[in-house]
Short mmCIF file of C-alpha atoms in Angstrom, two decimals:
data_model
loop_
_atom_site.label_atom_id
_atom_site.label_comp_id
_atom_site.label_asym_id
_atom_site.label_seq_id
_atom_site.Cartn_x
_atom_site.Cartn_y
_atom_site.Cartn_z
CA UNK A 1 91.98 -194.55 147.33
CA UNK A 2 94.83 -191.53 147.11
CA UNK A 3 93.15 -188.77 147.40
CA UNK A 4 92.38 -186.43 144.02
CA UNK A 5 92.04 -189.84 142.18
CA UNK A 6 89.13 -189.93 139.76
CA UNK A 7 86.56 -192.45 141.03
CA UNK A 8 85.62 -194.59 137.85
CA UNK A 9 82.99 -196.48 139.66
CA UNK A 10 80.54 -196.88 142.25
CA UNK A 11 79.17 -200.07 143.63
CA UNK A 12 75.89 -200.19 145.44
CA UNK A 13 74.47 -203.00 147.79
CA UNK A 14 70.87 -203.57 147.04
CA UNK A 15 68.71 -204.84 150.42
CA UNK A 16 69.02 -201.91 153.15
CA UNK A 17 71.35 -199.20 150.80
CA UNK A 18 69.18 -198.43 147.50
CA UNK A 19 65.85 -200.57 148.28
CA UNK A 20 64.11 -201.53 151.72
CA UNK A 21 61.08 -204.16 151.79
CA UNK A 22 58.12 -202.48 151.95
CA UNK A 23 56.43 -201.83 155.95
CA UNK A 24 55.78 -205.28 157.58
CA UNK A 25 52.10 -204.07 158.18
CA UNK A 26 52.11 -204.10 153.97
CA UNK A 27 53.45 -207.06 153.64
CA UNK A 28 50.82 -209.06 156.39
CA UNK A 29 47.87 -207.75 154.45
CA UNK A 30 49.11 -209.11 151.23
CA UNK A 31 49.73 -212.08 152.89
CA UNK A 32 46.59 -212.61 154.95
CA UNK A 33 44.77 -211.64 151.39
CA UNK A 34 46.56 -214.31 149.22
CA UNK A 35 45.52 -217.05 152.12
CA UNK A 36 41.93 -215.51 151.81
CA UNK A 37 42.72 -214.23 155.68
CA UNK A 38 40.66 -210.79 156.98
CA UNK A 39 41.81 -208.84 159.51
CA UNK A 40 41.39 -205.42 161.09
CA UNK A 41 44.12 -202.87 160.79
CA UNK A 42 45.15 -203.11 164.65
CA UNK A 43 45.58 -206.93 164.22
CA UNK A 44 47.75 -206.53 161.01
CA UNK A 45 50.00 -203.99 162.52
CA UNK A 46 50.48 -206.39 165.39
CA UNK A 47 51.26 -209.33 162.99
CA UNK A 48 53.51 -206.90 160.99
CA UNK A 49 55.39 -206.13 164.44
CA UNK A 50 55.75 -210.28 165.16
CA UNK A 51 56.81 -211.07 161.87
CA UNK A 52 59.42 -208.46 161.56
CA UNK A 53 60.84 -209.27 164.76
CA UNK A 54 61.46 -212.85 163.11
CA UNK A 55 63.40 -211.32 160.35
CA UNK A 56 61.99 -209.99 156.56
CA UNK A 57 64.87 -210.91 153.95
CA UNK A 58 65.86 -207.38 153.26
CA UNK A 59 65.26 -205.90 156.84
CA UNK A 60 66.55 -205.96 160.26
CA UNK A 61 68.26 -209.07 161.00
CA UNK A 62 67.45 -210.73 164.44
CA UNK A 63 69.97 -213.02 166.12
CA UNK A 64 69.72 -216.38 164.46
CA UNK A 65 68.43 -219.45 166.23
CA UNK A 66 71.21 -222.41 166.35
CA UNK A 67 68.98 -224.59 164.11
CA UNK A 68 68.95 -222.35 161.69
CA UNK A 69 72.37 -221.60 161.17
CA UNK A 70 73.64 -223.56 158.66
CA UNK A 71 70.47 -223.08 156.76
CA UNK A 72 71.01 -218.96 156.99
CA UNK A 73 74.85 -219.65 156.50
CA UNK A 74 74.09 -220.06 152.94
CA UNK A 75 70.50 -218.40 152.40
CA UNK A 76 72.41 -216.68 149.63
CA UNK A 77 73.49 -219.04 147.13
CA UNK A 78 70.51 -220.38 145.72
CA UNK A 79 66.48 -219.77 145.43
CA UNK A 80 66.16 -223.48 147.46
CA UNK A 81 68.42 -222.31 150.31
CA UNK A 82 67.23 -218.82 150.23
CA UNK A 83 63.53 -220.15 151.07
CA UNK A 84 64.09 -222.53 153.88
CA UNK A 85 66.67 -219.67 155.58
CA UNK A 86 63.90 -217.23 155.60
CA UNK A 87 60.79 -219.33 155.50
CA UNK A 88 62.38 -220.76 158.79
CA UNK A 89 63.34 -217.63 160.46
CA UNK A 90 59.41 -216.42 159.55
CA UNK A 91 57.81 -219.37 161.08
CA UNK A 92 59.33 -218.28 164.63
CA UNK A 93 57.44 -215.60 164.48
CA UNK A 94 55.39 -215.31 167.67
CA UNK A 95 51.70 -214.79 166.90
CA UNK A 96 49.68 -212.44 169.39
CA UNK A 97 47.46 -215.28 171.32
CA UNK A 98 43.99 -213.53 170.47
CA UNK A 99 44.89 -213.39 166.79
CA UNK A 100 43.79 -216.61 165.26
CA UNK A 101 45.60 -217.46 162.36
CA UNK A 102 44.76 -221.16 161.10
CA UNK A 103 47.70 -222.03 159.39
CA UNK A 104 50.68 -220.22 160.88
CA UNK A 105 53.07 -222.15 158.45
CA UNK A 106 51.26 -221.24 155.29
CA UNK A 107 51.54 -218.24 156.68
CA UNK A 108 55.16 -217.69 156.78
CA UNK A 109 54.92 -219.27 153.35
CA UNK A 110 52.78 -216.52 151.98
CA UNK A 111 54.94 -213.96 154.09
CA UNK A 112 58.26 -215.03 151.82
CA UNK A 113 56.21 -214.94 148.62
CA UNK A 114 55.47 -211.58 149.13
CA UNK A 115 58.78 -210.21 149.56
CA UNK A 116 59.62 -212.01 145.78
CA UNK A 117 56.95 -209.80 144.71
CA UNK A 118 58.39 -206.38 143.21
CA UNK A 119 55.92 -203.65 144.47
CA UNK A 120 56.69 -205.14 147.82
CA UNK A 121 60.04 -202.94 147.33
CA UNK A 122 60.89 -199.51 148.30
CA UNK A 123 63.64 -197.54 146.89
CA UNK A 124 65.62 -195.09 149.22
CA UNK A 125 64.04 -191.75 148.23
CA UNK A 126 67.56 -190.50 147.42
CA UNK A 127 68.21 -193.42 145.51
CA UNK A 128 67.44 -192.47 142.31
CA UNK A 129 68.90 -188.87 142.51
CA UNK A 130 72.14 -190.25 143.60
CA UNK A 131 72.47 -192.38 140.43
CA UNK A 132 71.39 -189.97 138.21
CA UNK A 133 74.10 -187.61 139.83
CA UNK A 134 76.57 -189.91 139.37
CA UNK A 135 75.66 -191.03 135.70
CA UNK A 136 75.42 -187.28 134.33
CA UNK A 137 79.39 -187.37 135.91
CA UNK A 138 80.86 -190.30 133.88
CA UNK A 139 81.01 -192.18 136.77
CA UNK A 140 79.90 -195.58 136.15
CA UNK A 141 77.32 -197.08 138.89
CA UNK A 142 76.55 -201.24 139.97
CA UNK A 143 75.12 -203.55 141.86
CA UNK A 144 76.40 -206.07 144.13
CA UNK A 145 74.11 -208.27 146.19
CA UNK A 146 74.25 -211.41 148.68
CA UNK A 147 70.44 -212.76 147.40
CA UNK A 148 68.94 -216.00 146.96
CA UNK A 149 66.69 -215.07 144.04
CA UNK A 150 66.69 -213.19 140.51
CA UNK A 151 65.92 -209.41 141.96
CA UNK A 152 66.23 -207.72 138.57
CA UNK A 153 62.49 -208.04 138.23
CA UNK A 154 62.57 -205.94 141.24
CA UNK A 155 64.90 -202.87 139.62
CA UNK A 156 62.85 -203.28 136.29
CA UNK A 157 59.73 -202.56 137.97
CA UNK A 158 61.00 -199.51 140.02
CA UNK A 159 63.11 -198.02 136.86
CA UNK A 160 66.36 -199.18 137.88
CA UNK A 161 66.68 -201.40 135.03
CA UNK A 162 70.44 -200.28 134.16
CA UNK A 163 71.80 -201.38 137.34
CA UNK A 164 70.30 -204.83 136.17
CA UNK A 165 72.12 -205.19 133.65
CA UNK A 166 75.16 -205.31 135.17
CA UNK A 167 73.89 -206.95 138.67
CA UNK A 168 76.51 -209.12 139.92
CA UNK A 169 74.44 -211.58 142.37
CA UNK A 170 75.73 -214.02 144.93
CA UNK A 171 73.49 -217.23 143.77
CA UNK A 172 75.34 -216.80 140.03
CA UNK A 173 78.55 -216.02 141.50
CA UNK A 174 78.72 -218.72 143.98
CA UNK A 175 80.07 -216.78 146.65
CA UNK A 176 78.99 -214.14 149.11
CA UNK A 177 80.09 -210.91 150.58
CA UNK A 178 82.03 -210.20 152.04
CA UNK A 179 84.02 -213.12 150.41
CA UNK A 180 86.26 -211.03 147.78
CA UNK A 181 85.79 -213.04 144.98
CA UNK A 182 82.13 -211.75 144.33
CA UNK A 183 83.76 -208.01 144.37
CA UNK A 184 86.26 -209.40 142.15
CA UNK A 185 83.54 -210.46 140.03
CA UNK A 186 81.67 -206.72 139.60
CA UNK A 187 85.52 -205.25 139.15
CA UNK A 188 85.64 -207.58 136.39
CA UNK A 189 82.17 -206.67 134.29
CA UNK A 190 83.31 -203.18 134.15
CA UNK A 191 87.25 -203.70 133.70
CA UNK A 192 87.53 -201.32 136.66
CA UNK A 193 90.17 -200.87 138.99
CA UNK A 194 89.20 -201.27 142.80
CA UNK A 195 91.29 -198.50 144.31
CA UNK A 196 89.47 -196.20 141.84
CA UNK A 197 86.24 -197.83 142.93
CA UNK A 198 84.35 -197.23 145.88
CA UNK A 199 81.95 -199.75 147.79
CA UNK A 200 78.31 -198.94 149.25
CA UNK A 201 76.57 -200.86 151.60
CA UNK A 202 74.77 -201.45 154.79
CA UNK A 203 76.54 -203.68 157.10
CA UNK A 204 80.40 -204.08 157.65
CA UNK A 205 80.41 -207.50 158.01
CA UNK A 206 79.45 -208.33 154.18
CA UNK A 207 80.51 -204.93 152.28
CA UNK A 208 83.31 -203.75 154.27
CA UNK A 209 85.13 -207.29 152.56
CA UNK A 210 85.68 -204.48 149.33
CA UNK A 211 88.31 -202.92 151.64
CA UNK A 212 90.33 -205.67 150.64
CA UNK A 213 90.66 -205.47 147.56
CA UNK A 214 91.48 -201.79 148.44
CA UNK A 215 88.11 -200.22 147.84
CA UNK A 216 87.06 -197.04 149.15
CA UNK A 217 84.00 -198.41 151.89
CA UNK A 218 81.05 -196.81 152.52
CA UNK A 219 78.45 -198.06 155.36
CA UNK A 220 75.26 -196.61 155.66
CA UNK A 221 72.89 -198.41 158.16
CA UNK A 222 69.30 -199.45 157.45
CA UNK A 223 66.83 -196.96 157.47
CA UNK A 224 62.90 -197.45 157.27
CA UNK A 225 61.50 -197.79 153.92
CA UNK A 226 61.29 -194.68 151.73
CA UNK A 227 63.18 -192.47 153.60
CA UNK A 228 65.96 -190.61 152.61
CA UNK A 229 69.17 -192.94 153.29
CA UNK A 230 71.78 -190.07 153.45
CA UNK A 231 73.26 -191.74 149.61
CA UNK A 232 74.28 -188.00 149.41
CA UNK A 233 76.86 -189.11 151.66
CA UNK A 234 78.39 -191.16 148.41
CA UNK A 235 78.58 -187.87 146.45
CA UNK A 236 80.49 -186.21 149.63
CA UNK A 237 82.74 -189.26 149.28
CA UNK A 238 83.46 -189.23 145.22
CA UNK A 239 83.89 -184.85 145.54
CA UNK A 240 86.63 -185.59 148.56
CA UNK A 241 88.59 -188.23 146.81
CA UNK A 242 88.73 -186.35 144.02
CA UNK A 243 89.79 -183.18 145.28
#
């Protein structure tokens, strides 16, 4: 984008940029609950540490296992295909020996439910400001998400309901980042121009793709859950374009 162009609109990834799944440890006690599973808070922590390390939809990503490939390659069109990707990638998950769970796949089961649920979400702590920064400027804000199920429960529940309604998801689209037909797709629901748009996200592999369509690209890397992501970053970005 030339700069002392106006920015029109800003584009946010969901997973890792305005939301983070909430601590693994969280997650496992939920989990462990629904199964009717007790466990002391050393043991869950430890669970929470195996699990993540087998990769939380919405977290780190591990390297993926060969078998699971194709499975992972499209976790993101559909609610089938986004539960056997992750379901899969959870049942690797390498229990402690002297924790004794009895059911390890229900468990990996119950571990995917859980991150469906909507207080198992955590927005950025400088998610909210940002938008409302950006809203009280005219500058209009989305959402554009890779994800395998509905997650405007998700922003309903944490008051982000008017990025909902104009959530442009990868299981309705058919297509995925960083595929440019899903960013041609949120251009479209606001009749906005992409070099007077500018792109937010976590990984370059699947939101740098907005670069071309000549977006304006910003990558922020995962942070842990509730912190403050550095979003202020995107106002830094909109003030220097438009200066």
């Amino acid at each position: 984008m030339p700069p002392g162009r106006a920015v029109e609109l800003v584009l946010f990834d969901f997973g890792g940029t305005l939301f983070h799944p909430a601590p693994a440890e969280r997650l496992l006690a939920a989990a462990t609950r629904s199964l009717g599973l007790s466990f002391p808070a050393d043991r869950l922590e430890r669970l929470g540490e195996a699990y993540a390390a087998a990769g939380i939809p919405g977290g780190p990503v591990p390297p993926i296992p060969a078998e699971l490939q194709d499975a992972y390659d499209v976790r993101d069109l559909g609610q089938a295909e986004h539960r056997i990707a992750w379901v899969g990638m959870l049942s690797r998950a390498e229990i402690p020996a002297d924790i004794r769970v009895p059911d390890p796949g229900a468990l990996a089961d119950a571990v995917y439910d859980q991150t469906l649920d909507p207080r198992q979400w955590v927005p950025y702590a400088d998610a909210a400001p940002t938008l409302s920064t950006l809203a009280a400027r005219g500058i209009a804000t989305g959402l554009i998400s890779n994800i395998g199920f509905d997650l405007r429960e998700i922003l309903y529940a944490h008051d982000f309901g008017a990025l909902a309604d104009t959530a442009t998801l990868s299981l309705e689209v058919g297509v995925m980042k960083p595929d440019p037909r899903i960013f041609s797709a949120a251009l479209r629901r606001f009749g906005a121009d992409p070099g007077a748009t500018v792109m937010v996200g976590d990984t370059a592999e699947s939101d740098g793709g907005a670069s071309a369509l000549g977006m304006t690209t910003l990558i922020l890397p995962l942070t842990p859950p509730g912190s403050v992501h550095g979003l202020a970053r995107v106002l830094e970005l909109v003030d220097g374009l438009e200066a």
